[in-house]
């Protein structure tokens, strides 16, 4: 038997140990603690059979310690309270708080202590059995017997709790109601046993696309509900709904027959659609039946605003696919100047989308869509090819004059999963006869994966001879050890530091970033420069390159040629 004694009185502890040894109990380890904190730690780290706990341990009391131990080790240890007091109310309070017995220290004898320990263990065993039975009954009460999912009772409680919690936190809560399409036909044609099997298989499939934190329940019949927390963006809600529908696409074999299953899903969000559990349920229910009216096997969003945004986003994704085919994408170019001479030393290629109805669309609007739909792989390759093509034209136009500026292309972190990217880049460089050293690839720091596959891909890209640049430096999670793993040679300082350089703290931080980069041999680019004061400050910090609206907005290729290549008669000149 392993026993822990928690008592701040050394004499009382020694007396208890002596009495234990006289009790004829078979003792294992007998540990001691003279503080509440240490006692709680020991109780949590070791599975003691018994804890003898003094009621008076400054600065707290035994009741507080008792409750913390009880809460921390899930009732796995019997506890006997010890005290110099013979107050019956105190003894009753200790028992009500979870102790199995209460003994006055003056009454401790070997036989009394032995009897108390043995009885306490028996009481504790009964408590654990009762607790296990309670948990089993609760499990039965909250589970659907057919599918093993949570049932309607659990769902109603969980929905009320979630709404109450989110009303305090202000977070969004998403409720999805899912009803199988034409399920009655399965029961009518193949029988209820086949219908039961179908429901079990549906439940298994629905568990695959959701997260552990999401709550999947069977409400009854062929209706299911999913409670989703922490999906702040509309696109994530849509993607989850799409994954749920996709999980049902594969036909099922039941009694030798192929059964295709579809579902109608209604989505409502708190607090956008309703501010209480009942209202949220009604909204999702209305949306679900609307999905059935519109042809089944689809998702309907109750909120008109939410639904319109989702529809617009889906349309934008479709249009983006067409844009790739119909040559609606274009590149704009922004110059980078040498900080000392203010002559052209680089140009960044920036993608734009000339939409047939919406006009010019900025990358902030469509790149996230491209990344989520995996269009980013194809778009990323298009940018590399288009940038190389344009740069080669400028090289040819130089008529033998040596090119003194480089071209930078942005990469998405998702493109590092394109295993043929390095080969594609090399083919483009060879096709357009561009020296690899004049090409830079930029990756945003906050989106960069610190994984072995990402590091390997970056090393492969670097091996082609191009230079790698870390964009928006200072806004992500870089550290010395982090940076050392990647083959970057250029750091682009995020514009937020440059544009707030009139603030003394920000000036100090910008100085530190530049000193850090210089000490490790990185070339630096300050972007977002809009004023002469910002330019002069960056020049004083020995930044290598300058970029920003002060010099030029991103402009079309022809305008770039006119303003930066033709006026001075050479390829490295600065526009007058």
C-alpha atoms as one frame of an Amber mdcrd trajectory, in Angstrom:
protein
   0.000   0.000   0.000   1.409   3.408  -1.052   0.541   6.294   1.245   1.112
  10.059   1.064   1.078  12.203   4.224   0.422  15.933   3.674   1.044  17.802
   6.934   3.101  20.909   7.740   3.922  19.609  11.250   7.014  17.390  11.148
   6.226  15.821  14.552   2.702  14.895  13.429   4.090  13.372  10.249   6.600
  11.249  12.146   3.865  10.178  14.565   1.638   9.129  11.686   4.458   7.133
  10.064   5.254   5.403  13.362   1.583   4.515  13.851   1.325   3.188  10.286
   4.257   0.849  10.896   2.542  -0.460  14.016  -0.765  -1.036  12.199   0.232
  -4.341  10.525  -0.750  -2.868   7.148   1.390  -4.017   4.237   3.124  -0.770
   3.344   4.860   0.124   0.122   6.140   3.654  -0.182   5.221   6.244   2.420
   5.883   9.750   1.122   5.651  13.052   2.954   4.908  16.639   2.038   4.947
  19.684   4.297   3.278  22.095   1.827   0.009  22.117  -0.042   1.631  22.752
  -3.414   4.119  19.913  -3.072   1.420  17.570  -1.776  -0.867  18.279  -4.717
   2.033  17.729  -7.117   2.936  14.380  -5.558  -0.694  13.284  -5.545  -1.002
  14.073  -9.261   2.234  12.306 -10.232   1.851   9.080  -8.250  -1.161   6.801
  -7.849  -1.325   6.527  -4.050  -3.714   4.081  -2.419  -4.301   6.467   0.480
  -3.648  10.115   1.361  -3.564  11.316   4.992  -4.334  15.026   4.764  -4.000
  17.554   7.575  -6.877  20.035   7.673  -4.702  23.005   8.647  -1.985  23.730
   6.061  -1.206  27.415   5.555  -2.007  29.415   3.520  -5.030  27.309   2.487
  -6.924  24.608   4.315  -7.414  20.915   3.823 -10.801  21.348   2.123  -9.250
  23.323  -0.743  -6.437  20.812  -1.107  -8.921  17.938  -0.949 -11.010  19.407
  -3.748  -7.997  20.092  -5.938  -6.671  16.557  -5.507 -10.112  15.141  -6.186
 -10.454  17.214  -9.320  -6.958  16.424 -10.542  -6.762  12.652 -10.239 -10.343
  11.748 -11.083 -11.219  10.172  -7.708  -8.469   7.575  -7.969  -7.260   7.899
  -4.363  -8.952   7.501  -0.969  -8.389  10.422   1.417  -8.552  10.547   5.235
  -8.615  13.999   6.847  -6.633  14.582  10.046  -7.241  17.418  12.513  -6.670
  18.524  16.085 -10.266  19.759  16.166 -13.227  17.646  17.311 -15.737  19.900
  15.536 -18.463  17.620  14.131 -19.530  20.210  11.555 -15.959  20.357  10.281
 -15.852  16.581  10.007 -19.140  16.571   8.065 -17.856  19.310   5.735 -14.761
  17.229   4.953 -16.852  14.157   4.182 -19.167  16.176   1.943 -16.123  17.565
   0.115 -14.979  14.047  -0.770 -12.992  12.655   2.162 -13.727   9.062   3.122
 -13.095   9.619   6.853 -12.162  12.238   9.464  -9.907  11.442  12.454  -8.757
  13.622  15.330  -4.994  13.456  15.675  -5.326  12.818  19.415  -7.327   9.661
  18.676  -4.861   8.146  16.214  -3.761   4.680  17.250  -2.495   1.834  15.146
  -5.830  -0.004  15.280  -7.884   3.158  14.749  -5.774   4.219  11.789  -5.804
   0.744  10.269  -9.579   0.504  10.567 -10.052   3.994   9.098  -7.800   3.222
   6.146  -9.468  -0.095   5.362 -12.979   1.335   5.683 -12.006   4.374   3.626
 -10.719   2.142   0.861 -13.970   0.205   0.824 -15.969   3.420   0.718 -13.750
   4.724  -2.028 -14.235   1.545  -4.044 -17.995   1.921  -3.739 -17.705   5.548
  -4.863 -15.755   4.509  -7.932 -18.323   1.824  -8.786 -21.144   4.323  -8.425
 -19.246   6.810 -10.541 -18.577   4.194 -13.232 -22.234   3.202 -13.255 -23.223
   6.841 -13.540 -20.866   7.356 -16.476 -22.228   4.227 -18.141 -25.808   5.404
 -17.694 -24.852   8.822 -19.010 -23.162   7.244 -22.025 -26.303   5.210 -22.734
 -28.517   8.264 -22.266 -26.443  10.384 -24.674 -25.743   7.809 -27.395 -27.764
   6.672 -30.346 -28.006   2.895 -30.021 -27.972   2.274 -33.785 -25.064   4.410
 -34.987 -23.116   5.047 -31.791 -23.251   8.797 -32.437 -24.462  11.310 -29.891
 -28.251  11.497 -29.781 -30.933  14.183 -29.720 -30.756  14.553 -25.939 -27.039
  15.290 -26.077 -27.476  17.597 -29.059 -30.099  19.754 -27.348 -27.876  20.181
 -24.283 -24.759  20.823 -26.370 -26.512  23.411 -28.538 -27.784  25.356 -25.526
 -24.363  25.241 -23.875 -22.609  26.326 -27.074 -24.930  29.278 -27.620 -24.504
  30.348 -23.997 -20.709  30.071 -24.216 -20.460  31.860 -27.560 -22.713  34.676
 -26.357 -19.991  35.460 -23.817 -16.989  34.962 -26.101 -18.511  36.561 -29.194
 -17.312  33.691 -31.389 -19.257  32.307 -34.318 -21.123  29.007 -33.995 -22.180
  27.029 -37.061 -25.067  24.562 -37.053 -25.449  22.139 -39.944 -28.594  20.031
 -40.300 -28.287  17.123 -42.719 -31.159  15.040 -44.055 -30.661  12.088 -46.387
 -32.422  12.365 -49.739 -35.014   9.689 -50.587 -34.093   7.525 -47.591 -37.681
   6.251 -47.354 -37.236   4.403 -50.657 -34.435   2.300 -49.157 -36.665   1.202
 -46.287 -39.613   0.559 -48.590 -37.673  -1.437 -51.188 -34.968  -3.208 -49.186
 -36.466  -3.218 -45.699 -35.635  -1.614 -42.375 -32.581  -3.805 -41.781 -30.998
  -2.419 -44.946 -32.006   1.064 -43.848 -30.295   0.534 -40.482 -27.127  -0.635
 -42.169 -27.228   2.420 -44.438 -27.546   4.759 -41.438 -24.580   3.084 -39.733
 -22.448   3.514 -42.839 -23.546   7.145 -43.209 -22.572   7.827 -39.599 -19.142
   6.314 -40.183 -18.589   8.438 -43.290 -19.763  11.665 -41.673 -17.151  11.282
 -38.935 -14.314  11.457 -41.477 -14.492  15.081 -42.715 -15.195  16.730 -39.356
 -12.718  17.691 -36.628 -12.539  16.208 -33.135 -13.926  19.424 -31.681 -17.033
  19.274 -33.893 -20.097  17.502 -32.503 -21.842  15.042 -34.812 -25.251  13.809
 -33.641 -28.087  11.702 -35.005 -31.308  13.510 -34.224 -33.533  10.652 -35.310
 -34.565   8.842 -38.478 -32.274   9.975 -41.280 -31.532  13.411 -39.832 -28.114
  14.389 -38.476 -26.705  17.563 -36.941 -23.175  18.949 -36.715 -22.128  21.702
 -34.311 -19.001  23.496 -35.490 -16.872  25.922 -33.485 -13.927  28.096 -34.554
 -14.574  28.435 -38.279 -14.294  32.224 -38.591 -14.167  32.465 -42.380 -17.044
  31.793 -44.726 -14.842  29.798 -47.083 -14.057  27.327 -44.315 -17.766  26.727
 -43.704 -18.306  26.066 -47.382 -15.294  23.765 -47.629 -16.519  21.708 -44.660
 -19.976  21.370 -46.227 -18.376  20.299 -49.515 -16.275  17.672 -47.722 -19.380
  16.314 -46.021 -21.217  15.929 -49.337 -18.121  14.408 -50.925 -17.887  11.798
 -48.153 -21.247  10.425 -49.329 -20.420  10.277 -53.048 -19.121   6.699 -53.198
 -22.071   4.304 -53.782 -22.835   1.666 -51.137 -23.500  -2.033 -51.648 -26.497
  -3.242 -49.643 -27.991  -6.693 -50.163 -26.242  -6.957 -53.501 -27.624  -3.661
 -54.758 -25.742  -0.440 -55.417 -27.206   2.459 -53.481 -26.254   6.054 -54.195
 -26.791   8.368 -51.244 -27.080  12.151 -51.295 -28.008  14.629 -48.598 -29.488
  18.093 -48.224 -27.698  20.371 -45.761 -29.008  23.494 -44.104 -26.505  25.865
 -42.477 -27.213  28.570 -39.912 -24.728  30.631 -37.922 -24.875  32.219 -34.499
 -25.307  35.129 -33.940 -25.875  36.125 -37.591 -29.037  34.057 -38.082 -30.393
  33.748 -34.531 -29.458  34.634 -30.977 -30.785  31.555 -29.165 -30.678  27.787
 -29.580 -34.300  27.408 -30.657 -34.030  30.133 -33.273 -30.763  28.746 -34.635
 -32.338  25.313 -34.986 -35.301  26.766 -36.892 -33.008  28.669 -39.252 -30.944
  25.592 -40.080 -34.152  23.577 -40.532 -35.603  26.137 -42.955 -32.339  26.173
 -44.905 -32.273  22.379 -45.083 -35.782  22.160 -46.542 -34.928  24.933 -48.952
 -31.991  22.781 -50.112 -34.423  19.942 -50.807 -36.743  22.266 -52.725 -33.855
  23.400 -54.912 -33.094  19.859 -56.057 -31.462  18.041 -53.124 -27.780  17.032
 -52.801 -26.787  20.597 -52.004 -26.066  23.080 -49.239 -28.299  26.022 -48.428
 -27.273  28.895 -46.120 -30.025  30.528 -44.133 -28.490  33.996 -43.994 -29.171
  35.861 -47.212 -25.932  37.776 -46.769 -23.914  34.651 -45.996 -25.523  32.737
 -48.805 -24.852  35.518 -51.296 -21.216  35.722 -50.263 -20.800  31.976 -50.635
 -22.454  32.015 -54.046 -20.271  34.934 -55.125 -17.189  33.134 -53.940 -18.128
  29.971 -55.852 -18.737  32.082 -58.959 -15.392  33.802 -58.501 -13.646  30.436
 -58.307 -15.344  29.353 -61.533 -14.415  32.642 -63.214 -10.805  32.232 -62.052
 -10.617  28.864 -63.800 -11.901  30.528 -66.959  -9.457  33.406 -66.536  -6.559
  30.985 -66.861  -8.020  29.657 -70.105  -9.064  33.028 -71.534  -5.865  34.976
 -70.820  -7.473  37.360 -68.316  -4.496  37.272 -65.949  -1.739  39.802 -66.364
   1.454  40.945 -64.645   2.200  44.370 -63.266   5.692  45.440 -62.322   7.088
  47.550 -59.478  10.705  48.751 -59.539  13.291  48.257 -56.807  16.048  50.846
 -56.510  19.556  50.697 -55.161  19.457  52.559 -51.846  22.652  54.503 -52.563
  22.411  55.438 -56.231  18.623  55.153 -56.539  19.104  53.395 -59.837  16.998
  50.467 -60.992  18.346  47.156 -59.662  15.252  44.988 -59.523  11.600  44.615
 -60.461   8.856  42.635 -58.755   6.256  40.905 -60.934   2.773  41.142 -59.393
  -0.244  39.254 -60.699  -3.512  41.022 -61.528  -6.844  39.727 -62.819  -8.783
  41.708 -65.392 -12.271  40.315 -64.763 -14.710  40.619 -67.665 -17.429  42.144
 -65.425 -15.775  43.243 -62.208 -12.759  44.956 -63.703  -9.314  44.741 -62.133
  -9.247  42.337 -59.171  -6.371  42.551 -56.689  -4.500  39.379 -55.654  -5.666
  39.704 -52.043  -9.148  38.804 -53.302  -8.441  35.853 -55.561  -5.171  34.294
 -54.363  -6.814  32.820 -51.190  -9.462  31.252 -53.463  -6.742  29.868 -55.700
  -4.914  28.381 -52.695  -8.009  26.672 -51.291  -9.011  25.207 -54.657  -5.455
  24.200 -55.633  -5.621  26.503 -58.656  -2.554  28.146 -57.146  -0.304  25.469
 -58.665  -1.415  26.304 -62.196  -1.512  30.050 -61.532   1.938  29.955 -59.931
   3.386  28.285 -63.000   1.681  30.841 -65.233   3.301  33.678 -63.255   6.776
  32.128 -63.599   6.331  31.581 -67.321   4.862  35.049 -67.949   7.554  36.775
 -65.891  10.336  34.912 -67.697   8.770  35.716 -71.065   8.527  39.431 -70.291
  12.017  39.589 -68.810  13.473  37.899 -71.888  11.856  40.567 -74.071  13.555
  43.268 -72.015  16.859  41.408 -72.324  16.484  41.247 -76.100  15.486  44.914
 -76.258  18.701  45.824 -74.484  20.521  45.004 -77.751  23.551  43.525 -76.144
  23.658  45.912 -73.196  24.219  44.026 -69.974  21.098  43.746 -67.817  21.714
  45.266 -64.389  18.447  44.414 -62.703  16.749  41.232 -61.528  13.128  40.098
 -61.570  11.273  38.781 -58.512   8.289  36.441 -58.581   6.027  35.620 -55.641
   5.439  32.018 -54.635   2.662  30.679 -52.443   3.678  28.226 -49.734   1.187
  25.822 -51.318   3.353  25.774 -54.440   6.074  24.025 -52.451   3.859  20.944
 -52.705   4.296  21.065 -56.490   7.084  18.501 -56.724   7.782  19.364 -60.367
   8.147  23.093 -59.661  11.948  23.067 -59.710  12.023  21.274 -63.061   9.406
  23.657 -64.467  11.459  26.655 -63.345  14.606  25.292 -64.974  12.731  24.697
 -68.247  11.449  28.284 -68.235  14.935  29.671 -67.608  16.310  27.569 -70.463
  13.425  28.367 -72.835  13.829  32.134 -72.421  17.616  32.057 -71.988  17.553
  33.873 -68.650  20.477  33.646 -66.208  19.182  32.038 -63.023  21.038  34.605
 -60.908  18.730  37.340 -62.238  15.579  35.599 -60.932  14.316  35.819 -57.357
  11.517  33.818 -55.755   9.693  35.457 -52.844   7.857  33.554 -50.107   5.864
  35.166 -47.323   7.329  34.471 -43.889   4.058  33.947 -41.981   2.838  31.326
 -44.481   6.054  29.350 -44.724   5.926  25.780 -43.472   8.811  24.643 -41.315
   8.615  21.086 -42.635  11.152  18.741 -44.152   9.309  18.672 -47.491   9.222
  22.490 -47.660  12.910  22.752 -46.802  13.775  20.144 -49.430  11.763  21.970
 -52.088  13.410  25.307 -51.236  16.836  23.700 -51.456  15.920  22.260 -54.878
  14.800  25.691 -56.069  17.956  27.293 -54.728  20.040  24.662 -56.508  18.769
  25.969 -59.855  20.753  29.145 -59.200  17.843  31.490 -58.479  17.862  33.519
 -55.275  15.251  33.086 -52.538  13.722  36.040 -50.737  11.742  35.983 -47.482
   8.867  38.444 -47.860   7.108  40.423 -45.088  10.040  39.708 -42.778   9.344
  40.512 -39.143   5.635  39.632 -39.159   5.995  35.850 -38.903   7.735  33.524
 -36.465  11.316  33.557 -37.621  14.153  32.840 -35.268  17.844  32.352 -35.855
  17.451  28.570 -35.824  14.409  28.809 -38.082  16.077  31.004 -40.687  19.227
  28.922 -40.739  17.269  25.950 -42.093  16.203  27.794 -45.234  18.411  28.878
 -48.164  17.241  32.505 -48.198  19.692  35.233 -49.199  17.302  38.207 -49.235
  15.029  39.580 -46.514  12.185  41.917 -47.491  11.316  44.033 -44.469   7.568
  44.275 -44.037   6.100  47.632 -44.974   4.425  48.006 -41.567   7.838  48.688
 -39.999   8.794  51.197 -42.676   5.493  53.082 -42.649   5.443  53.434 -38.862
   9.084  54.474 -38.618   8.061  57.874 -37.250   7.290  56.067 -33.998  10.406
  55.774 -31.831   9.765  52.157 -30.819   9.169  51.155 -34.417  12.334  52.980
 -35.495  14.301  51.031 -32.904  12.759  47.772 -34.071  13.518  48.553 -37.716
  17.130  49.320 -36.774  17.366  45.982 -34.981  15.951  44.097 -37.968  18.445
  45.720 -40.327  21.344  45.050 -37.953  20.242  41.437 -37.629  20.087  40.997
 -41.402  23.421  42.731 -41.968  25.219  40.667 -39.319  24.102  37.425 -40.976
  24.930  38.552 -44.490  21.397  38.907 -45.856  20.610  41.423 -48.560  17.715
  43.649 -47.476  14.793  45.206 -49.319  12.621  47.845 -47.634   9.149  47.820
 -49.168   6.212  50.157 -48.704   8.221  53.397 -48.894   5.834  56.285 -49.483
   7.629  59.390 -48.190  11.023  61.014 -48.525  11.500  60.711 -44.767  10.960
  56.954 -44.903  13.412  56.698 -47.803  16.111  58.678 -46.005  15.699  56.665
 -42.808  16.046  53.366 -44.673  19.103  54.695 -46.476  20.631  55.600 -43.120
  20.209  51.972 -42.034  22.215  50.722 -45.036  19.240  48.894 -46.564  20.287
  47.533 -49.962  17.119  48.140 -51.975  14.091  50.420 -51.792  10.587  49.732
 -53.102   7.306  51.587 -52.744   4.788  54.088 -54.070   7.262  56.943 -53.627
   9.058  55.618 -56.698   6.227  53.887 -58.562   2.982  51.993 -58.143   2.847
  48.556 -59.806   2.396  49.351 -63.511   1.834  47.484 -66.752   4.840  46.161
 -68.693   4.630  48.836 -71.399   4.495  51.630 -68.826   7.439  50.098 -66.997
   9.452  50.099 -70.206   8.568  53.726 -70.883   9.256  55.001 -67.406  12.221
  52.874 -66.353  13.952  51.376 -69.380  13.597  53.723 -72.323  14.031  57.233
 -70.974  17.666  56.801 -70.009  18.639  54.667 -72.954  19.951  51.774 -70.885
  18.496  48.919 -68.933  19.753  49.978 -65.545  18.777  53.607 -65.523  16.505
  55.485 -63.177  13.601  57.363 -64.689  14.108  61.110 -64.816
